[in-house]
Tab-separated table of C-alpha atoms in Angstrom:
chain	number	residue	atom	x	y	z
A	155	MET	CA	23.321	21.685	-9.450
A	156	LYS	CA	23.075	19.407	-12.088
A	157	ILE	CA	25.367	15.820	-11.681
A	158	ASP	CA	26.032	13.842	-14.723
A	159	CYS	CA	25.573	10.090	-13.413
A	160	ARG	CA	25.997	8.394	-16.828
A	161	TYR	CA	28.941	6.623	-15.338
A	162	LEU	CA	27.183	5.304	-12.155
A	163	THR	CA	23.953	4.263	-14.919
A	164	SER	CA	26.745	2.075	-17.256
A	165	GLU	CA	27.970	0.865	-14.354
A	166	LEU	CA	25.166	-0.630	-12.900
A	167	TYR	CA	23.262	-1.626	-15.745
A	168	ASP	CA	26.997	-3.965	-16.389
A	169	GLU	CA	26.427	-5.091	-12.321
A	170	LEU	CA	22.714	-6.346	-13.446
A	171	GLN	CA	24.536	-8.097	-15.979
A	172	ARG	CA	27.069	-9.678	-13.380
A	173	ILE	CA	24.194	-10.338	-10.971
A	174	LEU	CA	21.869	-12.528	-13.249
A	175	SER	CA	24.784	-14.358	-14.837
A	176	TYR	CA	25.983	-15.464	-11.230
A	177	TRP	CA	22.167	-16.667	-10.072
A	178	SER	CA	21.501	-18.522	-13.605
A	179	LYS	CA	24.893	-20.297	-13.660
A	180	ASN	CA	25.211	-20.748	-9.808
A	181	THR	CA	21.788	-21.195	-7.935
A	182	ILE	CA	20.049	-24.230	-10.536
A	183	ASP	CA	19.286	-27.609	-8.174
A	184	ASP	CA	19.573	-30.029	-11.121
A	185	SER	CA	19.088	-32.606	-8.362
A	186	TYR	CA	15.709	-31.589	-6.855
A	187	GLY	CA	14.197	-29.004	-8.519
A	188	GLY	CA	13.748	-25.094	-8.410
A	189	PHE	CA	16.961	-23.579	-7.132
A	190	LEU	CA	19.138	-24.241	-4.297
A	191	GLY	CA	18.545	-23.299	-0.903
A	192	ARG	CA	21.629	-22.229	0.338
A	193	ILE	CA	25.163	-21.245	-0.505
A	194	ASP	CA	28.001	-20.665	1.374
A	195	SER	CA	30.360	-17.513	0.936
A	196	GLY	CA	33.181	-19.628	-0.615
A	197	ASN	CA	30.224	-20.544	-3.196
A	198	ASN	CA	29.781	-24.172	-1.842
A	199	ALA	CA	26.308	-25.586	-2.665
A	200	ILE	CA	25.147	-26.557	1.404
A	201	PRO	CA	23.678	-30.202	0.874
A	202	PHE	CA	19.762	-31.004	1.768
A	203	ALA	CA	19.378	-27.570	2.454
A	204	SER	CA	15.387	-26.664	2.843
A	205	LYS	CA	14.113	-24.158	0.452
A	206	GLY	CA	12.233	-20.650	1.801
A	207	ILE	CA	9.531	-19.177	-0.116
A	208	ILE	CA	11.069	-15.343	0.112
A	209	LEU	CA	14.518	-16.900	-1.928
A	210	ASN	CA	11.937	-18.105	-4.449
A	211	THR	CA	9.787	-15.421	-5.022
A	212	ARG	CA	12.401	-13.315	-4.990
A	213	ILE	CA	14.165	-14.975	-7.783
A	214	LEU	CA	11.197	-15.116	-9.935
A	215	TRP	CA	10.661	-11.521	-9.268
A	216	SER	CA	14.351	-10.345	-10.125
A	217	PHE	CA	14.597	-12.372	-13.511
A	218	SER	CA	11.364	-11.253	-14.734
A	219	ALA	CA	11.964	-7.638	-14.372
A	220	ALA	CA	14.762	-7.718	-15.398
A	221	SER	CA	13.764	-9.271	-18.581
A	222	ASN	CA	10.707	-6.490	-18.626
A	223	HIS	CA	13.345	-3.987	-18.194
A	224	LEU	CA	15.964	-5.175	-20.547
A	225	LYS	CA	12.992	-6.526	-23.054
A	226	SER	CA	14.894	-9.533	-23.253
A	227	LYS	CA	13.752	-13.514	-23.283
A	228	GLU	CA	17.359	-14.803	-22.288
A	229	TYR	CA	15.762	-15.322	-18.729
A	230	LEU	CA	12.689	-16.880	-19.720
A	231	ASP	CA	13.348	-20.318	-18.910
A	232	ILE	CA	14.566	-19.470	-15.507
A	233	CYS	CA	11.282	-17.520	-14.955
A	234	ASN	CA	9.605	-20.585	-16.000
A	235	ARG	CA	11.445	-22.651	-13.715
A	236	SER	CA	10.706	-20.429	-10.519
A	237	TYR	CA	6.830	-20.122	-11.229
A	238	ASN	CA	6.637	-23.587	-11.479
A	239	TYR	CA	8.181	-24.435	-8.986
A	240	LEU	CA	6.307	-22.287	-6.662
A	241	LYS	CA	3.336	-23.564	-7.846
A	242	ARG	CA	3.616	-26.970	-7.780
A	243	PHE	CA	5.466	-27.025	-4.089
A	244	PHE	CA	4.552	-23.575	-1.856
A	245	LYS	CA	1.138	-22.985	-2.763
A	246	ASP	CA	-1.417	-24.269	-0.553
A	247	GLU	CA	-3.949	-25.977	-2.561
A	248	ILE	CA	-6.029	-26.498	0.639
A	249	TYR	CA	-6.134	-23.698	2.523
A	250	GLY	CA	-4.554	-21.456	0.186
A	251	GLY	CA	-1.908	-18.950	0.003
A	252	VAL	CA	1.730	-20.020	0.422
A	253	PHE	CA	4.186	-22.218	2.872
A	254	TRP	CA	7.009	-20.581	4.062
A	255	LYS	CA	9.524	-22.974	3.902
A	256	LEU	CA	10.034	-26.714	2.356
A	257	ASN	CA	12.698	-29.481	2.765
A	258	HIS	CA	15.360	-29.776	-0.033
A	259	ASN	CA	12.989	-31.968	-2.243
A	260	GLY	CA	9.867	-30.034	-1.955
A	261	LYS	CA	7.991	-30.906	1.222
A	262	PRO	CA	6.698	-28.093	3.078
A	263	ILE	CA	8.261	-28.727	6.864
A	264	ASP	CA	7.286	-24.802	8.033
A	265	ARG	CA	3.382	-24.597	7.001
A	266	ARG	CA	2.403	-20.929	8.176
A	267	LYS	CA	0.655	-18.222	6.104
A	268	GLN	CA	3.440	-15.312	7.284
A	269	ILE	CA	1.998	-11.929	5.254
A	270	TYR	CA	5.392	-11.135	4.050
A	271	ALA	CA	5.433	-13.891	2.161
A	272	GLN	CA	2.223	-13.674	0.737
A	273	SER	CA	2.936	-10.316	-0.350
A	274	PHE	CA	5.780	-11.349	-1.760
A	275	ALA	CA	4.243	-13.648	-3.969
A	276	ILE	CA	2.071	-11.501	-5.172
A	277	TYR	CA	5.011	-9.254	-6.510
A	278	ALA	CA	6.520	-11.857	-8.565
A	279	LEU	CA	3.514	-13.402	-9.880
A	280	SER	CA	2.381	-9.490	-10.983
A	281	GLU	CA	6.063	-9.210	-12.340
A	282	TYR	CA	5.851	-12.366	-14.048
A	283	TYR	CA	2.658	-11.738	-15.360
A	284	MET	CA	3.941	-8.848	-17.052
A	285	LEU	CA	6.505	-11.064	-18.643
A	286	THR	CA	4.515	-13.840	-20.220
A	287	LYS	CA	0.879	-12.584	-19.864
A	288	LYS	CA	0.227	-15.962	-18.647
A	289	GLU	CA	-3.406	-15.437	-17.223
A	290	GLU	CA	-3.370	-18.125	-13.967
A	291	ALA	CA	-0.522	-16.330	-12.624
A	292	LYS	CA	-2.484	-13.228	-12.761
A	293	LYS	CA	-5.251	-15.428	-11.279
A	294	TRP	CA	-2.846	-17.005	-8.174
A	295	ALA	CA	-1.725	-13.011	-7.543
A	296	VAL	CA	-5.546	-11.747	-7.532
A	297	GLU	CA	-6.340	-14.701	-5.144
A	298	LEU	CA	-3.463	-14.024	-2.756
A	299	PHE	CA	-4.883	-10.672	-2.406
A	300	ASN	CA	-7.915	-11.351	-1.670
A	301	LEU	CA	-6.577	-14.270	0.889
A	302	ILE	CA	-4.925	-11.224	2.601
A	303	GLU	CA	-7.786	-8.788	2.360
A	304	LYS	CA	-9.618	-11.670	4.163
A	305	HIS	CA	-8.326	-12.974	6.764
A	306	ALA	CA	-4.746	-10.396	7.373
A	307	LYS	CA	-7.210	-6.911	7.845
A	308	ASP	CA	-7.614	-5.720	11.184
A	309	HIS	CA	-11.027	-4.235	10.712
A	310	LEU	CA	-11.711	-3.045	13.557
A	311	ASN	CA	-8.028	-1.289	14.418
A	312	ASN	CA	-6.587	-0.899	10.588
A	313	GLY	CA	-3.383	-2.506	9.147
A	314	TYR	CA	-2.926	-5.881	8.817
A	315	VAL	CA	-1.522	-8.473	11.466
A	316	GLU	CA	1.570	-10.661	11.153
A	317	ALA	CA	1.433	-14.340	10.970
A	318	PHE	CA	-1.405	-17.407	11.126
A	319	ILE	CA	-0.620	-21.050	10.921
A	320	GLU	CA	-1.819	-23.266	8.299
A	321	ASP	CA	-5.484	-22.541	8.031
A	322	TRP	CA	-5.445	-18.576	8.774
A	323	SER	CA	-6.200	-19.597	12.748
A	324	PRO	CA	-4.031	-17.364	14.913
A	325	ILE	CA	-0.407	-18.225	15.909
A	326	GLU	CA	1.322	-17.173	18.497
A	327	ASP	CA	5.121	-16.691	17.235
A	328	MET	CA	4.439	-14.294	14.798
A	329	ARG	CA	7.851	-13.137	14.155
A	330	LEU	CA	9.397	-12.938	10.312
A	331	SER	CA	12.549	-14.106	11.764
A	332	GLU	CA	14.864	-14.681	15.157
A	333	LYS	CA	16.176	-11.169	15.379
A	334	ASP	CA	12.055	-9.703	15.251
A	335	LEU	CA	9.774	-9.011	17.654
A	336	ASN	CA	6.907	-10.866	17.816
A	337	ALA	CA	4.881	-8.206	17.330
A	338	SER	CA	1.114	-8.419	15.611
A	339	LYS	CA	1.729	-5.058	13.151
A	340	THR	CA	5.087	-4.767	11.342
A	341	MET	CA	6.033	-1.943	9.617
A	342	ASN	CA	8.138	-4.290	6.977
A	343	THR	CA	5.473	-6.190	6.483
A	344	HIS	CA	3.259	-3.432	6.127
A	345	LEU	CA	5.650	-1.943	3.340
A	346	HIS	CA	5.908	-4.738	1.480
A	347	ILE	CA	1.849	-5.499	1.043
A	348	LEU	CA	1.594	-1.315	-0.160
A	349	GLU	CA	5.076	-2.624	-2.604
A	350	SER	CA	3.125	-5.634	-3.966
A	351	TYR	CA	-0.517	-3.551	-4.390
A	352	THR	CA	1.707	-1.120	-6.515
A	353	ARG	CA	2.931	-3.616	-8.881
A	354	LEU	CA	-0.726	-5.409	-8.944
A	355	LEU	CA	-2.629	-2.291	-9.768
A	356	HIS	CA	-1.047	-2.477	-13.151
A	357	ILE	CA	-2.051	-5.474	-13.719
A	358	TYR	CA	-5.506	-5.226	-11.935
A	359	ASP	CA	-7.207	-1.924	-11.576
A	360	TYR	CA	-10.013	-3.001	-8.944
A	361	GLU	CA	-11.507	-0.190	-6.926
A	362	GLU	CA	-10.916	-2.591	-3.620
A	363	LEU	CA	-7.571	-2.663	-4.515
A	364	ARG	CA	-7.457	0.873	-5.019
A	365	LEU	CA	-8.987	1.664	-1.153
A	366	ALA	CA	-6.529	-1.094	0.125
A	367	LEU	CA	-3.026	0.434	-1.573
A	368	LYS	CA	-4.219	4.413	-0.613
A	369	ASN	CA	-5.083	2.895	3.088
A	370	LEU	CA	-1.306	1.253	3.569
A	371	ILE	CA	-0.091	4.350	2.165
A	372	GLU	CA	-2.062	6.775	4.553
A	373	LEU	CA	-0.977	3.833	7.907
A	374	ILE	CA	2.663	4.068	6.806
A	375	GLN	CA	2.567	7.865	6.773
A	376	SER	CA	0.639	8.608	9.904
A	377	LYS	CA	1.390	5.036	12.095
A	378	PHE	CA	4.867	4.299	11.653
A	379	LEU	CA	6.301	7.667	10.268
A	380	ASN	CA	7.274	9.722	13.341
A	381	GLU	CA	8.428	12.827	14.128
A	382	ASN	CA	12.328	12.691	14.132
A	383	TYR	CA	11.366	11.199	9.801
A	384	ASN	CA	12.012	7.326	10.857
A	385	TYR	CA	9.300	4.949	10.321
A	386	ASP	CA	8.795	2.767	13.497
A	387	LEU	CA	8.811	-1.027	13.635
A	388	PHE	CA	6.886	-2.889	15.978
A	389	PHE	CA	3.653	-2.535	17.646
A	390	ASP	CA	1.251	-4.351	19.224
A	391	ASN	CA	-2.580	-4.709	17.679
A	392	THR	CA	-3.860	-1.196	18.633
A	393	TRP	CA	-0.618	0.603	17.922
A	394	ASN	CA	1.176	0.691	20.970
A	395	LEU	CA	5.153	1.008	19.887
A	396	GLN	CA	6.980	-1.739	20.818
A	397	SER	CA	10.450	-0.909	20.156
A	398	ASN	CA	13.205	2.020	19.486
A	399	ILE	CA	15.132	0.340	16.520
A	400	VAL	CA	15.710	2.763	13.730
A	401	SER	CA	16.408	0.658	10.803
A	402	TYR	CA	18.530	3.062	8.300
A	403	GLY	CA	18.146	0.893	5.506
A	404	HIS	CA	13.948	0.600	5.492
A	405	ASP	CA	13.780	4.155	6.404
A	406	ILE	CA	15.487	4.968	2.525
A	407	GLU	CA	13.405	2.172	1.265
A	408	THR	CA	10.244	3.594	2.284
A	409	ALA	CA	10.251	6.802	0.911
A	410	TRP	CA	10.344	5.541	-2.430
A	411	LEU	CA	8.495	2.799	-2.607
A	412	VAL	CA	5.361	5.202	-0.758
A	413	ILE	CA	5.627	7.901	-3.572
A	414	ASP	CA	5.867	4.623	-5.866
A	415	ALA	CA	2.330	3.599	-4.613
A	416	ALA	CA	0.900	7.038	-4.602
A	417	LYS	CA	2.097	7.461	-8.356
A	418	ALA	CA	0.207	3.879	-8.993
A	419	LEU	CA	-3.308	5.587	-7.378
A	420	GLU	CA	-2.421	8.513	-9.558
A	421	ASP	CA	-3.250	10.954	-6.450
A	422	PRO	CA	-1.452	14.414	-7.113
A	423	ASP	CA	-2.507	15.183	-2.937
A	424	LEU	CA	-0.643	11.841	-1.992
A	425	ILE	CA	1.592	12.089	-4.423
A	426	ASN	CA	2.725	15.301	-3.212
A	427	LYS	CA	2.591	14.692	0.686
A	428	THR	CA	4.699	11.169	0.222
A	429	GLU	CA	7.434	13.569	-2.241
A	430	GLN	CA	7.479	16.164	1.022
A	431	THR	CA	7.818	12.755	3.339
A	432	ALA	CA	10.559	11.116	1.258
A	433	ILE	CA	12.820	14.757	1.490
A	434	GLY	CA	12.185	14.815	5.131
A	435	VAL	CA	13.487	11.009	5.819
A	436	ALA	CA	16.672	11.631	3.006
A	437	ASP	CA	18.035	14.210	5.161
A	438	ALA	CA	17.516	12.679	8.432
A	439	PHE	CA	19.343	9.288	6.328
A	440	LEU	CA	21.850	11.634	5.690
A	441	ARG	CA	22.453	13.209	8.951
A	442	ASN	CA	22.185	9.763	10.758
A	443	GLY	CA	22.881	6.623	8.985
A	444	ILE	CA	25.963	7.200	6.664
A	445	ASP	CA	29.303	6.377	8.223
A	446	ASN	CA	32.899	8.354	7.558
A	447	GLU	CA	33.126	6.327	4.608
A	448	GLY	CA	29.852	7.107	3.127
A	449	ALA	CA	28.154	3.736	3.738
A	450	VAL	CA	25.186	2.964	5.210
A	451	MET	CA	24.687	1.592	8.154
A	452	ASN	CA	22.509	-0.764	9.603
A	453	GLU	CA	20.495	0.100	12.906
A	454	LYS	CA	20.202	2.513	16.274
A	455	ASN	CA	18.567	1.605	19.250
A	456	LEU	CA	17.525	4.662	20.695
A	457	GLN	CA	17.101	3.150	23.712
A	458	THR	CA	20.441	2.053	24.617
A	459	ASN	CA	21.403	4.517	22.166
A	460	ILE	CA	24.003	0.993	20.885
A	461	LEU	CA	24.681	2.081	16.688
A	462	ASP	CA	24.975	-0.936	14.816
A	463	THR	CA	27.780	-0.372	12.099
A	464	ASP	CA	27.714	-2.887	9.952
A	465	ARG	CA	27.103	-2.466	6.287
A	466	HIS	CA	24.672	-5.034	4.803
A	467	TRP	CA	24.259	-5.196	1.360
A	468	TRP	CA	21.079	-4.243	0.503
A	469	PRO	CA	20.659	-0.905	2.473
A	470	GLN	CA	23.487	0.170	0.541
A	471	MET	CA	21.121	-0.346	-2.797
A	472	GLU	CA	18.069	1.396	-1.263
A	473	ALA	CA	19.639	4.422	-0.553
A	474	LEU	CA	20.793	5.077	-4.390
A	475	VAL	CA	17.565	4.008	-5.473
A	476	GLY	CA	15.951	6.693	-2.223
A	477	LEU	CA	18.638	9.372	-2.805
A	478	LYS	CA	17.973	9.435	-6.535
A	479	TYR	CA	14.420	9.960	-6.148
A	480	VAL	CA	14.980	13.353	-3.665
A	481	TYR	CA	17.479	14.350	-6.365
A	482	GLY	CA	15.050	14.585	-9.019
A	483	LEU	CA	12.638	16.052	-6.399
A	484	THR	CA	14.513	18.993	-5.095
A	485	LYS	CA	17.818	18.748	-7.727
A	486	ASP	CA	19.725	19.573	-4.352
A	487	SER	CA	23.425	17.884	-5.446
A	488	LYS	CA	24.090	16.349	-2.166
A	489	TYR	CA	21.757	13.384	-2.608
A	490	MET	CA	23.521	12.248	-5.741
A	491	LYS	CA	26.759	12.684	-4.022
A	492	ALA	CA	26.122	10.389	-0.921
A	493	SER	CA	24.708	8.121	-3.736
A	494	ILE	CA	27.829	7.911	-5.651
A	495	LYS	CA	30.046	7.657	-2.406
A	496	ILE	CA	27.864	4.682	-1.350
A	497	TRP	CA	28.032	2.596	-4.544
A	498	GLU	CA	32.137	3.350	-4.684
A	499	PHE	CA	32.270	1.764	-1.113
A	500	THR	CA	29.497	-0.671	-2.436
A	501	LYS	CA	31.699	-1.355	-5.602
A	502	ASN	CA	35.385	-1.778	-2.919
A	503	HIS	CA	33.797	-3.688	-0.121
A	504	LEU	CA	30.292	-5.630	-0.528
A	505	LEU	CA	31.190	-6.952	-4.500
A	506	ASP	CA	32.600	-10.442	-4.293
A	507	LYS	CA	35.360	-10.185	-7.047
A	508	LYS	CA	36.802	-13.651	-5.846
A	509	ASN	CA	33.654	-16.009	-5.726
A	510	GLY	CA	30.574	-13.748	-7.694
A	511	GLU	CA	27.929	-12.088	-6.235
A	512	TRP	CA	27.984	-9.971	-2.921
A	513	HIS	CA	28.898	-10.297	0.373
A	514	PHE	CA	25.900	-9.983	2.701
A	515	ARG	CA	27.957	-8.090	5.224
A	516	VAL	CA	30.770	-6.477	6.326
A	517	ASP	CA	32.330	-4.599	9.569
A	518	ARG	CA	32.838	-0.927	9.665
A	519	TYR	CA	36.278	-1.692	8.681
A	520	GLY	CA	35.266	-3.432	5.557
A	521	LYS	CA	35.937	-7.166	6.378
A	522	PRO	CA	33.177	-9.366	5.575
A	523	TYR	CA	31.471	-11.769	7.611
A	524	LEU	CA	32.836	-15.178	5.809
A	525	GLU	CA	30.037	-17.164	8.186
A	526	GLU	CA	27.123	-15.318	6.274
A	527	ASP	CA	25.698	-17.474	3.344
A	528	LYS	CA	25.851	-15.930	-0.641
A	529	VAL	CA	22.591	-17.635	-1.296
A	530	SER	CA	19.937	-17.915	1.256
A	531	MET	CA	16.387	-17.098	2.477
A	532	TRP	CA	17.527	-13.516	2.990
A	533	LYS	CA	20.049	-13.590	0.511
A	534	ALA	CA	18.576	-13.123	-2.880
A	535	PRO	CA	19.374	-11.145	-5.791
A	536	TYR	CA	16.108	-8.906	-5.198
A	537	HIS	CA	17.207	-5.636	-3.762
A	538	ASN	CA	20.670	-5.300	-5.935
A	539	THR	CA	18.672	-6.565	-8.771
A	540	ARG	CA	15.999	-3.914	-8.555
A	541	ALA	CA	18.227	-0.869	-7.774
A	542	CYS	CA	20.211	-1.535	-10.723
A	543	ILE	CA	16.809	-1.236	-12.984
A	544	LYS	CA	15.529	1.490	-11.088
A	545	MET	CA	18.627	3.298	-11.339
A	546	GLN	CA	18.633	3.132	-15.208
A	547	ASN	CA	14.974	4.527	-15.707
């Protein structure tokens, strides 16, 4: 059954414009350069907030990707501002790579080399190069690829080690955030290396990159995907599983990103395998990850059977894209019906109609957590901007 999604496409186009408008009008740091590090749920800037690499690379990616999609130069100044700030303050000119965190005026306060962060820098720089054709941006992206392959690739056990200290020596605490396990190999980091290598391949068709991307697809299929069509999250160095958490947002996000990677390689066998996997993942996602209102729940601990029913903003948007991909493969209307229901929930509960942009999360009753920031290291325009773009393609 064919579903008419024109209204959904139209609404997401309008939402893309609102997101870009919010970030361009509210996040510029006129005092210290770049962008504000934190804005609370009431739209108040937090004085002297630190500035994280994830927020700043995601801003560059989002405005570059939107500009490429819209075929517009309207946000070119913001893209250039973001790129120049990254280059001047986050780039490590001594050891290479990008720092994790700066203080409000651009001084590094956490110099560790999180591989997740290096990946997002590649992702952003590749998109920015596609917009500007600035060769130094492409060169920097390739440098970061080489650093990841040199320092993070585990040539004995395969996969990529999570983090290092400033000079790429081993680090004891590898966690991406306080809620994560201190695991040496994680699905989240491997997923975003794959995402960045996929985008880099569009501007840098290089055999070593192709081999690395193919290896990442095969790792995600063989090491992270389990028999229940969930992706396991945390492993030690020799691939012993360290947790029993299911992250519903990461499941559906991974399903479509791996298809894109296989298509970038133009590998028919990998495309077929990843598409079949995506159908299995989407079916498991619909069975277990959606609540009675049609919203995406956060995660479940299979060991304790505790279900986190909070609805974070980003899994809703990744679900729109993942379910659209599977609808395209199967033409089964259940996937788009679920996608439309997720968007209706998102419109009604996660969009902040008073202060603009989106709430970070709401509880099972749709009440927002007002202690969560509107802008922060982990609250950026990346997931919702990307979904608005992908749903129009």
